[in-house]
Amino acid sequence: MATSRQRYWMCLLLVLLATPAAAHSDGALAANVWFSWSFDLDFMLPLALVCFVYLRGIRQRQQRGRLTSHRETSLVFLGLFMLFLALQSPIDPLGERSFSMHQVQHLLLRTLGPMLLFLPSPQTTFISGLNTNTRRVLARVGRVTGLGVLAHPITATLLFAGLAYVWQYPPYFELALRNDMVHYLMHVTMLGSGLLFWWCIFDTRPSSTRYGTRLAMLWIVTTANIALGAYLTMKTGVLFPVYDELGRLWVEGNMDELLGGLIVWILGSMMSLVPFLVIIRRWGYKKDRMGKARMTVTSAGSDAVRKGPRDAAENTRRLGWMLGLFSGGIFLALISVMFLSLAVRG
């Protein structure tokens, strides 16, 4: 006889297999939604091109005696795989019948995928994979069209945070679910803003954005994300009744949108904690290198001269850990407030 735990998992499996009943617009049963993997050319061809350029860049750097780390390669392909999951896996059709699954898709598309892709700063490898003529053409296009303006910290931050609000606005969100072209535009703009924002955050070029500015960008985006997620979680009533028309999966509207709000609020905001600590760590290393450089060019005879840069770097490192602990405390406080609010609401 099956134990209670075994019966529980058997029932859960049956529920998961049966609940995607409305995954088609006609409301017919669609238990095969978990096998709805797509290989659309408008995504697979650019993905193949990106992989080709990156692998070519690895080979070009290797021929010049510059090896690409396994860490960088793993993170780049993991980020690309997250984008593949967001747009080509069953998450895509499930997102058209569940608000919470749609938020999972957006989390992969605009945050997790681009963040993992640019976390190891693979720009050098990608550039090495382009031939000279292609580089010149891309540079000329960027100058003519003014694409450099999009890479400005203010622009990148406003696009990343603002588009999340724009596409969560109920009339636009429902229009995207009803119209394939608008839905396509939603995904393209979210992916583009995510790539742009995380490229600015993890860029390692000497002329790139200052580290203090990057921390401010992360703080603004996290604060905006917390506000949006809190509103979606704590509001009353159903904001997106279109899911009821199309056939909502698993749970009723209020619970579905509450789960979606929690995904935006907690998971989306927690994603900023890792890059926040990474930037602080890189900032500390930069201070260390600057201090060592000053010691090298300064005459070795003054203990104060040698001690000053070390103290400055140590203070920066301590400040970084303090900021990291402070930000972690904020997230823990937000989680506590969330559970308290849910308890009061219940």
mmCIF file of C-alpha atoms in Angstrom:
data_model
loop_
_atom_site.group_PDB
_atom_site.id
_atom_site.type_symbol
_atom_site.label_atom_id
_atom_site.label_comp_id
_atom_site.label_asym_id
_atom_site.label_seq_id
_atom_site.Cartn_x
_atom_site.Cartn_y
_atom_site.Cartn_z
ATOM 1 C CA MET A 1 0.000 0.000 0.000
ATOM 2 C CA ALA A 2 1.345 3.391 -0.945
ATOM 3 C CA THR A 3 2.304 5.679 1.906
ATOM 4 C CA SER A 4 0.690 9.094 2.332
ATOM 5 C CA ARG A 5 3.769 10.765 0.870
ATOM 6 C CA GLN A 6 3.661 8.514 -2.204
ATOM 7 C CA ARG A 7 -0.043 9.236 -2.686
ATOM 8 C CA TYR A 8 0.690 12.941 -2.410
ATOM 9 C CA TRP A 9 3.283 12.868 -5.187
ATOM 10 C CA MET A 10 1.057 10.674 -7.369
ATOM 11 C CA CYS A 11 -1.797 13.165 -7.007
ATOM 12 C CA LEU A 12 0.547 16.082 -7.725
ATOM 13 C CA LEU A 13 1.781 14.371 -10.899
ATOM 14 C CA LEU A 14 -1.792 13.795 -12.070
ATOM 15 C CA VAL A 15 -2.644 17.431 -11.394
ATOM 16 C CA LEU A 16 0.350 18.670 -13.384
ATOM 17 C CA LEU A 17 -0.583 16.446 -16.292
ATOM 18 C CA ALA A 18 -4.229 17.403 -16.222
ATOM 19 C CA THR A 19 -4.179 21.120 -15.445
ATOM 20 C CA PRO A 20 -2.763 22.379 -18.757
ATOM 21 C CA ALA A 21 -6.238 21.715 -20.122
ATOM 22 C CA ALA A 22 -6.703 25.163 -21.549
ATOM 23 C CA ALA A 23 -3.369 25.630 -23.190
ATOM 24 C CA HIS A 24 -5.066 26.068 -26.558
ATOM 25 C CA SER A 25 -7.106 29.118 -27.390
ATOM 26 C CA ASP A 26 -10.180 26.931 -28.011
ATOM 27 C CA GLY A 27 -10.101 25.645 -24.435
ATOM 28 C CA ALA A 28 -9.560 22.020 -25.501
ATOM 29 C CA LEU A 29 -7.503 19.670 -23.395
ATOM 30 C CA ALA A 30 -3.797 19.926 -24.082
ATOM 31 C CA ALA A 31 -1.935 17.589 -21.794
ATOM 32 C CA ASN A 32 0.983 17.614 -24.223
ATOM 33 C CA VAL A 33 1.801 21.239 -23.402
ATOM 34 C CA TRP A 34 4.904 20.043 -21.566
ATOM 35 C CA PHE A 35 6.188 18.764 -24.890
ATOM 36 C CA SER A 36 5.576 22.074 -26.680
ATOM 37 C CA TRP A 37 9.200 22.807 -27.496
ATOM 38 C CA SER A 38 9.619 25.238 -30.372
ATOM 39 C CA PHE A 39 12.509 25.810 -32.738
ATOM 40 C CA ASP A 40 11.422 29.003 -34.468
ATOM 41 C CA LEU A 41 13.852 30.307 -37.058
ATOM 42 C CA ASP A 42 13.465 33.912 -35.922
ATOM 43 C CA PHE A 43 15.089 32.859 -32.637
ATOM 44 C CA MET A 44 17.217 29.850 -33.559
ATOM 45 C CA LEU A 45 19.082 31.577 -36.397
ATOM 46 C CA PRO A 46 20.257 34.550 -34.265
ATOM 47 C CA LEU A 47 21.091 32.100 -31.465
ATOM 48 C CA ALA A 48 23.180 29.991 -33.840
ATOM 49 C CA LEU A 49 24.904 33.136 -35.129
ATOM 50 C CA VAL A 50 25.768 34.279 -31.606
ATOM 51 C CA CYS A 51 27.167 30.838 -30.759
ATOM 52 C CA PHE A 52 29.207 30.799 -33.975
ATOM 53 C CA VAL A 53 30.709 34.239 -33.309
ATOM 54 C CA TYR A 54 31.532 33.356 -29.715
ATOM 55 C CA LEU A 55 33.153 30.027 -30.593
ATOM 56 C CA ARG A 56 35.108 31.732 -33.388
ATOM 57 C CA GLY A 57 36.247 34.333 -30.874
ATOM 58 C CA ILE A 58 37.497 31.596 -28.541
ATOM 59 C CA ARG A 59 39.477 30.089 -31.397
ATOM 60 C CA GLN A 60 40.922 33.437 -32.508
ATOM 61 C CA ARG A 61 42.047 34.267 -28.976
ATOM 62 C CA GLN A 62 43.541 30.809 -28.570
ATOM 63 C CA GLN A 63 45.611 31.281 -31.715
ATOM 64 C CA ARG A 64 47.022 34.469 -30.172
ATOM 65 C CA GLY A 65 47.852 32.650 -26.957
ATOM 66 C CA ARG A 66 44.951 34.058 -24.942
ATOM 67 C CA LEU A 67 42.794 31.331 -23.491
ATOM 68 C CA THR A 68 39.144 31.847 -22.601
ATOM 69 C CA SER A 69 38.266 30.569 -19.135
ATOM 70 C CA HIS A 70 35.865 27.681 -18.672
ATOM 71 C CA ARG A 71 33.919 29.881 -16.251
ATOM 72 C CA GLU A 72 33.242 32.459 -18.955
ATOM 73 C CA THR A 73 32.228 29.854 -21.519
ATOM 74 C CA SER A 74 29.919 28.068 -19.078
ATOM 75 C CA LEU A 75 28.154 31.272 -18.005
ATOM 76 C CA VAL A 76 27.722 32.501 -21.580
ATOM 77 C CA PHE A 77 26.105 29.286 -22.769
ATOM 78 C CA LEU A 78 24.036 29.015 -19.589
ATOM 79 C CA GLY A 79 22.705 32.514 -20.241
ATOM 80 C CA LEU A 80 21.867 31.609 -23.841
ATOM 81 C CA PHE A 81 20.123 28.472 -22.607
ATOM 82 C CA MET A 82 17.994 30.581 -20.227
ATOM 83 C CA LEU A 83 16.891 32.675 -23.207
ATOM 84 C CA PHE A 84 16.095 29.489 -25.117
ATOM 85 C CA LEU A 85 13.966 28.253 -22.208
ATOM 86 C CA ALA A 86 12.117 31.556 -22.041
ATOM 87 C CA LEU A 87 11.075 31.600 -25.690
ATOM 88 C CA GLN A 88 11.218 28.049 -27.030
ATOM 89 C CA SER A 89 10.273 25.807 -24.110
ATOM 90 C CA PRO A 90 6.775 25.033 -22.720
ATOM 91 C CA ILE A 91 7.187 28.139 -20.549
ATOM 92 C CA ASP A 92 6.078 30.210 -23.557
ATOM 93 C CA PRO A 93 2.670 28.558 -24.179
ATOM 94 C CA LEU A 94 2.108 28.175 -20.434
ATOM 95 C CA GLY A 95 2.692 31.901 -20.023
ATOM 96 C CA GLU A 96 -0.243 32.574 -22.329
ATOM 97 C CA ARG A 97 -2.547 30.783 -19.870
ATOM 98 C CA SER A 98 -0.976 31.698 -16.540
ATOM 99 C CA PHE A 99 0.095 35.119 -15.283
ATOM 100 C CA SER A 100 2.604 33.604 -12.867
ATOM 101 C CA MET A 101 4.237 31.542 -15.622
ATOM 102 C CA HIS A 102 4.382 34.673 -17.765
ATOM 103 C CA GLN A 103 6.371 36.362 -15.001
ATOM 104 C CA VAL A 104 8.760 33.393 -14.938
ATOM 105 C CA GLN A 105 9.259 33.886 -18.667
ATOM 106 C CA HIS A 106 9.954 37.603 -18.228
ATOM 107 C CA LEU A 107 12.395 36.848 -15.407
ATOM 108 C CA LEU A 108 14.381 34.523 -17.676
ATOM 109 C CA LEU A 109 14.136 36.827 -20.676
ATOM 110 C CA ARG A 110 15.118 40.211 -19.253
ATOM 111 C CA THR A 111 17.088 39.345 -16.117
ATOM 112 C CA LEU A 112 18.524 35.873 -15.605
ATOM 113 C CA GLY A 113 19.502 35.124 -19.212
ATOM 114 C CA PRO A 114 21.199 38.474 -20.024
ATOM 115 C CA MET A 115 22.754 38.659 -16.542
ATOM 116 C CA LEU A 116 24.440 35.252 -16.882
ATOM 117 C CA LEU A 117 25.456 36.070 -20.436
ATOM 118 C CA PHE A 118 27.342 39.257 -19.496
ATOM 119 C CA LEU A 119 28.428 38.334 -15.956
ATOM 120 C CA PRO A 120 31.865 37.039 -17.117
ATOM 121 C CA SER A 121 32.298 40.138 -19.371
ATOM 122 C CA PRO A 122 32.674 38.194 -22.659
ATOM 123 C CA GLN A 123 32.754 41.295 -24.884
ATOM 124 C CA THR A 124 36.400 40.720 -25.820
ATOM 125 C CA THR A 125 35.675 37.176 -26.968
ATOM 126 C CA PHE A 126 32.668 38.242 -29.022
ATOM 127 C CA ILE A 127 34.624 41.059 -30.666
ATOM 128 C CA SER A 128 37.444 38.632 -31.480
ATOM 129 C CA GLY A 129 34.907 36.461 -33.289
ATOM 130 C CA LEU A 130 34.060 39.245 -35.745
ATOM 131 C CA ASN A 131 36.199 39.962 -38.765
ATOM 132 C CA THR A 132 37.645 43.425 -39.324
ATOM 133 C CA ASN A 133 35.091 44.520 -41.922
ATOM 134 C CA THR A 134 32.170 43.501 -39.718
ATOM 135 C CA ARG A 135 33.603 45.471 -36.807
ATOM 136 C CA ARG A 136 33.956 48.571 -38.963
ATOM 137 C CA VAL A 137 30.412 48.273 -40.295
ATOM 138 C CA LEU A 138 28.963 47.827 -36.807
ATOM 139 C CA ALA A 139 30.963 50.779 -35.474
ATOM 140 C CA ARG A 140 29.793 52.962 -38.379
ATOM 141 C CA VAL A 141 26.161 51.923 -37.870
ATOM 142 C CA GLY A 142 26.435 52.712 -34.181
ATOM 143 C CA ARG A 143 27.790 56.210 -34.877
ATOM 144 C CA VAL A 144 25.243 57.014 -37.585
ATOM 145 C CA THR A 145 22.183 55.769 -35.729
ATOM 146 C CA GLY A 146 23.223 57.101 -32.327
ATOM 147 C CA LEU A 147 22.990 53.705 -30.649
ATOM 148 C CA GLY A 148 25.624 54.856 -28.201
ATOM 149 C CA VAL A 149 22.960 56.945 -26.481
ATOM 150 C CA LEU A 150 21.174 53.740 -25.473
ATOM 151 C CA ALA A 151 24.286 52.608 -23.602
ATOM 152 C CA HIS A 152 24.210 55.681 -21.356
ATOM 153 C CA PRO A 153 23.528 54.637 -17.735
ATOM 154 C CA ILE A 154 20.414 56.797 -17.452
ATOM 155 C CA THR A 155 18.936 55.526 -20.712
ATOM 156 C CA ALA A 156 19.715 51.872 -19.992
ATOM 157 C CA THR A 157 18.231 52.107 -16.498
ATOM 158 C CA LEU A 158 15.063 53.887 -17.615
ATOM 159 C CA LEU A 159 14.486 51.405 -20.431
ATOM 160 C CA PHE A 160 15.042 48.371 -18.221
ATOM 161 C CA ALA A 161 12.847 49.553 -15.356
ATOM 162 C CA GLY A 162 10.319 51.490 -17.439
ATOM 163 C CA LEU A 163 9.498 48.730 -19.913
ATOM 164 C CA ALA A 164 8.605 46.409 -17.029
ATOM 165 C CA TYR A 165 5.940 48.923 -15.973
ATOM 166 C CA VAL A 166 4.795 49.588 -19.534
ATOM 167 C CA TRP A 167 4.181 45.936 -20.333
ATOM 168 C CA GLN A 168 2.540 45.252 -16.957
ATOM 169 C CA TYR A 169 -0.002 47.995 -17.658
ATOM 170 C CA PRO A 170 -3.204 45.906 -18.044
ATOM 171 C CA PRO A 171 -4.417 47.279 -21.431
ATOM 172 C CA TYR A 172 -0.978 46.739 -23.015
ATOM 173 C CA PHE A 173 -0.468 43.378 -21.326
ATOM 174 C CA GLU A 174 -3.834 42.086 -22.507
ATOM 175 C CA LEU A 175 -3.257 43.469 -25.991
ATOM 176 C CA ALA A 176 -0.010 41.497 -26.162
ATOM 177 C CA LEU A 177 -1.868 38.308 -25.267
ATOM 178 C CA ARG A 178 -4.494 38.933 -27.940
ATOM 179 C CA ASN A 179 -2.140 40.115 -30.691
ATOM 180 C CA ASP A 180 0.877 38.037 -31.747
ATOM 181 C CA MET A 181 2.775 40.997 -33.210
ATOM 182 C CA VAL A 182 2.393 43.033 -30.006
ATOM 183 C CA HIS A 183 3.442 39.981 -27.998
ATOM 184 C CA TYR A 184 6.494 39.639 -30.213
ATOM 185 C CA LEU A 185 7.287 43.333 -29.654
ATOM 186 C CA MET A 186 6.977 42.805 -25.890
ATOM 187 C CA HIS A 187 9.552 40.026 -25.944
ATOM 188 C CA VAL A 188 11.957 41.873 -28.241
ATOM 189 C CA THR A 189 11.927 45.058 -26.168
ATOM 190 C CA MET A 190 12.286 43.178 -22.886
ATOM 191 C CA LEU A 191 15.185 41.136 -24.210
ATOM 192 C CA GLY A 192 16.832 44.206 -25.753
ATOM 193 C CA SER A 193 16.544 46.278 -22.583
ATOM 194 C CA GLY A 194 17.889 43.381 -20.524
ATOM 195 C CA LEU A 195 20.900 42.869 -22.783
ATOM 196 C CA LEU A 196 21.647 46.593 -22.779
ATOM 197 C CA PHE A 197 21.313 47.013 -19.013
ATOM 198 C CA TRP A 198 23.436 44.029 -17.978
ATOM 199 C CA TRP A 199 26.034 44.845 -20.620
ATOM 200 C CA CYS A 200 26.447 48.253 -18.972
ATOM 201 C CA ILE A 201 26.584 46.714 -15.493
ATOM 202 C CA PHE A 202 29.336 44.185 -16.245
ATOM 203 C CA ASP A 203 31.335 46.078 -18.893
ATOM 204 C CA THR A 204 35.070 45.984 -18.096
ATOM 205 C CA ARG A 205 36.380 48.499 -20.625
ATOM 206 C CA PRO A 206 38.458 51.372 -19.164
ATOM 207 C CA SER A 207 35.929 53.874 -20.557
ATOM 208 C CA SER A 208 32.935 52.034 -19.112
ATOM 209 C CA THR A 209 30.507 53.283 -16.468
ATOM 210 C CA ARG A 210 31.894 54.067 -13.015
ATOM 211 C CA TYR A 211 31.284 51.448 -10.362
ATOM 212 C CA GLY A 212 29.415 53.852 -8.112
ATOM 213 C CA THR A 213 27.047 54.622 -10.980
ATOM 214 C CA ARG A 214 26.489 50.919 -11.580
ATOM 215 C CA LEU A 215 25.506 50.409 -7.950
ATOM 216 C CA ALA A 216 23.065 53.301 -8.290
ATOM 217 C CA MET A 217 21.613 51.695 -11.435
ATOM 218 C CA LEU A 218 21.097 48.402 -9.607
ATOM 219 C CA TRP A 219 19.517 50.158 -6.651
ATOM 220 C CA ILE A 220 17.066 52.093 -8.828
ATOM 221 C CA VAL A 221 16.055 48.997 -10.779
ATOM 222 C CA THR A 222 15.671 46.903 -7.618
ATOM 223 C CA THR A 223 13.554 49.560 -5.924
ATOM 224 C CA ALA A 224 11.306 49.882 -8.977
ATOM 225 C CA ASN A 225 10.993 46.100 -9.171
ATOM 226 C CA ILE A 226 10.073 45.829 -5.492
ATOM 227 C CA ALA A 227 7.357 48.468 -5.894
ATOM 228 C CA LEU A 228 5.866 46.709 -8.934
ATOM 229 C CA GLY A 229 5.967 43.278 -7.313
ATOM 230 C CA ALA A 230 4.463 44.569 -4.082
ATOM 231 C CA TYR A 231 1.584 46.162 -5.974
ATOM 232 C CA LEU A 232 0.866 43.004 -7.974
ATOM 233 C CA THR A 233 0.943 40.956 -4.770
ATOM 234 C CA MET A 234 -1.108 43.183 -2.479
ATOM 235 C CA LYS A 235 -3.719 44.598 -4.858
ATOM 236 C CA THR A 236 -7.291 43.365 -4.655
ATOM 237 C CA GLY A 237 -9.280 42.105 -7.594
ATOM 238 C CA VAL A 238 -8.142 40.623 -10.897
ATOM 239 C CA LEU A 239 -6.067 42.936 -13.098
ATOM 240 C CA PHE A 240 -5.858 40.640 -16.134
ATOM 241 C CA PRO A 241 -9.234 38.991 -16.832
ATOM 242 C CA VAL A 242 -8.036 38.069 -20.320
ATOM 243 C CA TYR A 243 -6.583 34.889 -18.819
ATOM 244 C CA ASP A 244 -10.082 33.815 -17.780
ATOM 245 C CA GLU A 245 -11.221 34.281 -21.382
ATOM 246 C CA LEU A 246 -8.299 32.324 -22.800
ATOM 247 C CA GLY A 247 -8.497 29.637 -20.128
ATOM 248 C CA ARG A 248 -6.471 30.151 -16.969
ATOM 249 C CA LEU A 249 -4.313 27.274 -15.719
ATOM 250 C CA TRP A 250 -4.041 25.729 -12.274
ATOM 251 C CA VAL A 251 -5.458 28.395 -9.966
ATOM 252 C CA GLU A 252 -8.069 31.141 -9.977
ATOM 253 C CA GLY A 253 -7.253 34.701 -10.966
ATOM 254 C CA ASN A 254 -6.412 36.303 -7.619
ATOM 255 C CA MET A 255 -4.050 33.508 -6.596
ATOM 256 C CA ASP A 256 -2.441 33.382 -10.042
ATOM 257 C CA GLU A 257 -1.689 37.109 -9.957
ATOM 258 C CA LEU A 258 -0.526 36.911 -6.339
ATOM 259 C CA LEU A 259 2.002 34.226 -7.316
ATOM 260 C CA GLY A 260 3.091 36.332 -10.261
ATOM 261 C CA GLY A 261 3.547 39.330 -7.984
ATOM 262 C CA LEU A 262 5.694 37.279 -5.615
ATOM 263 C CA ILE A 263 7.883 36.183 -8.521
ATOM 264 C CA VAL A 264 8.403 39.808 -9.555
ATOM 265 C CA TRP A 265 8.826 41.010 -5.976
ATOM 266 C CA ILE A 266 11.057 38.347 -4.444
ATOM 267 C CA LEU A 267 12.816 36.458 -7.238
ATOM 268 C CA GLY A 268 13.171 39.494 -9.498
ATOM 269 C CA SER A 269 14.572 41.644 -6.703
ATOM 270 C CA MET A 270 16.890 38.940 -5.352
ATOM 271 C CA MET A 271 18.469 38.686 -8.800
ATOM 272 C CA SER A 272 20.040 42.105 -8.211
ATOM 273 C CA LEU A 273 21.854 40.978 -5.073
ATOM 274 C CA VAL A 274 24.457 38.875 -6.913
ATOM 275 C CA PRO A 275 25.513 41.592 -9.402
ATOM 276 C CA PHE A 276 25.441 44.111 -6.541
ATOM 277 C CA LEU A 277 28.081 42.109 -4.655
ATOM 278 C CA VAL A 278 30.041 41.371 -7.842
ATOM 279 C CA ILE A 279 30.346 45.075 -8.655
ATOM 280 C CA ILE A 280 31.455 45.895 -5.101
ATOM 281 C CA ARG A 281 34.089 43.155 -5.309
ATOM 282 C CA ARG A 282 35.374 44.421 -8.647
ATOM 283 C CA TRP A 283 35.451 47.946 -7.279
ATOM 284 C CA GLY A 284 37.618 46.783 -4.384
ATOM 285 C CA TYR A 285 40.010 44.996 -6.749
ATOM 286 C CA LYS A 286 40.278 48.122 -8.851
ATOM 287 C CA LYS A 287 41.219 50.146 -5.780
ATOM 288 C CA ASP A 288 43.816 47.513 -4.919
ATOM 289 C CA ARG A 289 45.383 47.721 -8.373
ATOM 290 C CA MET A 290 45.427 51.509 -8.250
ATOM 291 C CA GLY A 291 47.103 51.402 -4.848
ATOM 292 C CA LYS A 292 49.750 48.960 -6.049
ATOM 293 C CA ALA A 293 50.383 51.098 -9.111
ATOM 294 C CA ARG A 294 50.967 54.169 -6.919
ATOM 295 C CA MET A 295 53.373 52.188 -4.748
ATOM 296 C CA THR A 296 55.312 51.099 -7.817
ATOM 297 C CA VAL A 297 55.836 54.586 -9.210
ATOM 298 C CA THR A 298 56.486 56.177 -5.812
ATOM 299 C CA SER A 299 59.996 56.114 -4.389
ATOM 300 C CA ALA A 300 60.369 53.356 -1.798
ATOM 301 C CA GLY A 301 61.437 55.251 1.278
ATOM 302 C CA SER A 302 58.316 56.462 2.930
ATOM 303 C CA ASP A 303 56.252 54.026 4.974
ATOM 304 C CA ALA A 304 53.326 56.433 4.857
ATOM 305 C CA VAL A 305 53.279 56.313 1.064
ATOM 306 C CA ARG A 306 53.196 52.511 1.061
ATOM 307 C CA LYS A 307 50.644 52.301 3.803
ATOM 308 C CA GLY A 308 48.165 54.807 2.380
ATOM 309 C CA PRO A 309 46.981 52.838 -0.683
ATOM 310 C CA ARG A 310 46.678 49.662 1.397
ATOM 311 C CA ASP A 311 44.496 51.386 3.944
ATOM 312 C CA ALA A 312 42.355 52.911 1.193
ATOM 313 C CA ALA A 313 41.844 49.522 -0.479
ATOM 314 C CA GLU A 314 41.078 47.867 2.852
ATOM 315 C CA ASN A 315 38.544 50.556 3.684
ATOM 316 C CA THR A 316 36.900 50.085 0.298
ATOM 317 C CA ARG A 317 36.667 46.338 0.837
ATOM 318 C CA ARG A 318 35.135 46.804 4.256
ATOM 319 C CA LEU A 319 32.672 49.308 2.852
ATOM 320 C CA GLY A 320 31.732 46.806 0.174
ATOM 321 C CA TRP A 321 30.963 44.083 2.702
ATOM 322 C CA MET A 322 28.965 46.541 4.788
ATOM 323 C CA LEU A 323 26.915 47.524 1.745
ATOM 324 C CA GLY A 324 26.413 43.891 0.852
ATOM 325 C CA LEU A 325 25.206 43.009 4.342
ATOM 326 C CA PHE A 326 23.007 46.093 4.361
ATOM 327 C CA SER A 327 21.383 45.144 1.069
ATOM 328 C CA GLY A 328 20.887 41.589 2.303
ATOM 329 C CA GLY A 329 19.191 42.941 5.395
ATOM 330 C CA ILE A 330 16.849 44.982 3.219
ATOM 331 C CA PHE A 331 15.832 41.898 1.251
ATOM 332 C CA LEU A 332 15.228 39.910 4.438
ATOM 333 C CA ALA A 333 13.118 42.747 5.789
ATOM 334 C CA LEU A 334 11.093 42.833 2.582
ATOM 335 C CA ILE A 335 10.464 39.107 2.788
ATOM 336 C CA SER A 336 9.328 39.479 6.398
ATOM 337 C CA VAL A 337 6.974 42.302 5.440
ATOM 338 C CA MET A 338 5.597 40.189 2.612
ATOM 339 C CA PHE A 339 4.728 37.254 4.865
ATOM 340 C CA LEU A 340 3.267 39.602 7.456
ATOM 341 C CA SER A 341 1.108 41.253 4.836
ATOM 342 C CA LEU A 342 -0.059 37.902 3.511
ATOM 343 C CA ALA A 343 -0.925 36.794 7.020
ATOM 344 C CA VAL A 344 -2.967 39.944 7.630
ATOM 345 C CA ARG A 345 -4.623 39.610 4.236
ATOM 346 C CA GLY A 346 -5.532 35.994 4.930
#
